[in-house]
């Protein structure tokens, strides 16, 4: 999983508009099983651009199925790939990580949160704020 994750993060960063990426959920907290999906939160300036042009979802292989899911401020693309891999790409703007965090963001961070890309410290500050709550 780590090799796949590194490759996906590298390809996402190559898009040029990614501000930060975090692994969340079971993989982040170390409780994933072989059927667990990979859950990512991706902070970008214009989330609508990522939904309008979805060519980037090939970053993890051949797409078999893709569907959009709504979670308030965060919209996800749940992608099933050939070979059984499933990734949920949660795409949102930097406001998702704003301080003080809302209850939904706090829940996500508390349920497993591992920073993968955070050059400006957006997610680090969020993680620290949640730890202090």
Short mmCIF file of C-alpha atoms in Angstrom, two decimals:
data_model
loop_
_atom_site.label_atom_id
_atom_site.label_comp_id
_atom_site.label_asym_id
_atom_site.label_seq_id
_atom_site.Cartn_x
_atom_site.Cartn_y
_atom_site.Cartn_z
CA UNK A 1 0.00 0.00 0.00
CA UNK A 2 2.83 2.42 0.82
CA UNK A 3 4.30 2.14 -2.68
CA UNK A 4 0.90 2.79 -4.25
CA UNK A 5 0.37 5.73 -1.93
CA UNK A 6 3.74 7.28 -2.79
CA UNK A 7 3.03 6.94 -6.51
CA UNK A 8 -0.47 8.44 -6.21
CA UNK A 9 0.73 11.38 -4.09
CA UNK A 10 3.56 12.06 -6.54
CA UNK A 11 1.17 12.10 -9.50
CA UNK A 12 -1.32 14.31 -7.68
CA UNK A 13 1.42 16.78 -6.77
CA UNK A 14 2.42 16.89 -10.44
CA UNK A 15 -0.99 18.46 -11.16
CA UNK A 16 0.47 21.69 -9.79
CA UNK A 17 -2.56 22.92 -7.86
CA UNK A 18 -2.39 20.62 -4.84
CA UNK A 19 -1.85 22.50 -1.57
CA UNK A 20 -1.88 19.53 0.81
CA UNK A 21 -2.75 15.83 1.02
CA UNK A 22 -3.64 13.66 4.01
CA UNK A 23 -4.37 9.98 4.38
CA UNK A 24 -7.41 9.50 6.62
CA UNK A 25 -9.46 6.62 7.95
CA UNK A 26 -8.41 3.04 8.58
CA UNK A 27 -5.09 3.19 6.72
CA UNK A 28 -4.08 6.31 8.66
CA UNK A 29 -4.89 4.76 12.03
CA UNK A 30 -3.33 1.38 11.16
CA UNK A 31 -6.52 -0.70 11.28
CA UNK A 32 -7.01 -1.33 7.55
CA UNK A 33 -7.76 -4.80 6.26
CA UNK A 34 -7.21 -6.11 2.71
CA UNK A 35 -10.66 -4.85 1.64
CA UNK A 36 -10.19 -1.33 3.04
CA UNK A 37 -10.21 1.55 0.62
CA UNK A 38 -7.61 4.31 0.66
CA UNK A 39 -9.10 7.61 1.84
CA UNK A 40 -7.36 10.85 0.90
CA UNK A 41 -8.19 14.47 1.68
CA UNK A 42 -6.75 16.76 -1.00
CA UNK A 43 -6.71 20.53 -0.52
CA UNK A 44 -6.74 22.52 -3.77
CA UNK A 45 -7.55 26.13 -4.69
CA UNK A 46 -10.43 25.29 -7.06
CA UNK A 47 -12.08 21.96 -6.29
CA UNK A 48 -14.52 22.43 -9.18
CA UNK A 49 -11.63 22.13 -11.65
CA UNK A 50 -10.83 18.65 -10.29
CA UNK A 51 -14.40 17.50 -10.91
CA UNK A 52 -14.69 19.16 -14.33
CA UNK A 53 -11.56 17.43 -15.66
CA UNK A 54 -11.10 13.98 -14.16
CA UNK A 55 -8.18 12.81 -16.31
CA UNK A 56 -6.03 12.79 -13.17
CA UNK A 57 -7.88 9.79 -11.68
CA UNK A 58 -5.73 7.50 -13.82
CA UNK A 59 -2.97 8.26 -11.27
CA UNK A 60 -3.58 4.86 -9.64
CA UNK A 61 -4.26 2.70 -12.68
CA UNK A 62 -7.09 1.73 -14.97
CA UNK A 63 -10.38 3.14 -13.71
CA UNK A 64 -13.33 0.75 -13.72
CA UNK A 65 -15.92 2.88 -11.93
CA UNK A 66 -16.07 6.38 -10.50
CA UNK A 67 -18.79 8.11 -8.53
CA UNK A 68 -19.15 11.42 -6.74
CA UNK A 69 -20.08 11.50 -3.05
CA UNK A 70 -21.01 14.60 -1.06
CA UNK A 71 -19.83 15.27 2.50
CA UNK A 72 -20.66 18.92 3.06
CA UNK A 73 -17.61 21.04 2.34
CA UNK A 74 -15.72 18.01 1.02
CA UNK A 75 -16.75 16.25 -2.21
CA UNK A 76 -15.28 12.88 -3.04
CA UNK A 77 -14.56 10.87 -6.10
CA UNK A 78 -14.70 7.20 -5.15
CA UNK A 79 -12.74 5.30 -7.78
CA UNK A 80 -12.54 1.54 -8.28
CA UNK A 81 -9.50 0.41 -10.24
CA UNK A 82 -8.60 -2.77 -12.10
CA UNK A 83 -6.98 -5.15 -9.64
CA UNK A 84 -9.38 -4.27 -6.83
CA UNK A 85 -7.87 -1.03 -5.53
CA UNK A 86 -10.41 1.52 -4.30
CA UNK A 87 -9.48 5.12 -3.52
CA UNK A 88 -11.72 7.84 -2.20
CA UNK A 89 -10.29 11.20 -3.25
CA UNK A 90 -11.85 13.79 -0.93
CA UNK A 91 -11.35 17.14 -2.63
CA UNK A 92 -11.84 20.45 -0.87
CA UNK A 93 -10.49 23.97 -0.60
CA UNK A 94 -8.08 25.21 2.10
CA UNK A 95 -11.03 26.40 4.19
CA UNK A 96 -11.59 22.77 5.23
CA UNK A 97 -8.42 23.08 7.33
CA UNK A 98 -9.23 26.56 8.68
CA UNK A 99 -8.95 27.25 12.38
CA UNK A 100 -10.89 26.73 14.47
CA UNK A 101 -11.94 23.52 12.71
CA UNK A 102 -15.59 22.57 12.42
CA UNK A 103 -16.93 19.41 14.05
CA UNK A 104 -16.84 17.39 10.82
CA UNK A 105 -13.18 18.18 10.22
CA UNK A 106 -12.33 17.41 13.85
CA UNK A 107 -14.00 14.00 13.51
CA UNK A 108 -12.02 13.17 10.37
CA UNK A 109 -8.72 14.15 12.01
CA UNK A 110 -9.46 12.22 15.20
CA UNK A 111 -10.46 9.06 13.33
CA UNK A 112 -7.05 8.71 11.68
CA UNK A 113 -4.98 11.38 9.97
CA UNK A 114 -1.55 11.13 8.38
CA UNK A 115 -0.06 14.06 6.51
CA UNK A 116 1.45 13.10 3.14
CA UNK A 117 2.10 16.51 1.56
CA UNK A 118 1.91 19.81 3.42
CA UNK A 119 4.51 22.33 2.22
CA UNK A 120 2.74 25.32 3.80
CA UNK A 121 1.78 23.66 7.09
CA UNK A 122 -2.00 23.86 6.55
CA UNK A 123 -2.59 20.32 7.77
CA UNK A 124 0.05 20.44 10.50
CA UNK A 125 -1.66 23.43 12.09
CA UNK A 126 -5.01 21.68 11.83
CA UNK A 127 -3.66 18.50 13.41
CA UNK A 128 -2.13 20.48 16.29
CA UNK A 129 -5.39 22.39 16.89
CA UNK A 130 -7.41 19.16 17.01
CA UNK A 131 -4.90 17.58 19.41
CA UNK A 132 -5.38 20.53 21.79
CA UNK A 133 -9.20 20.15 21.83
#
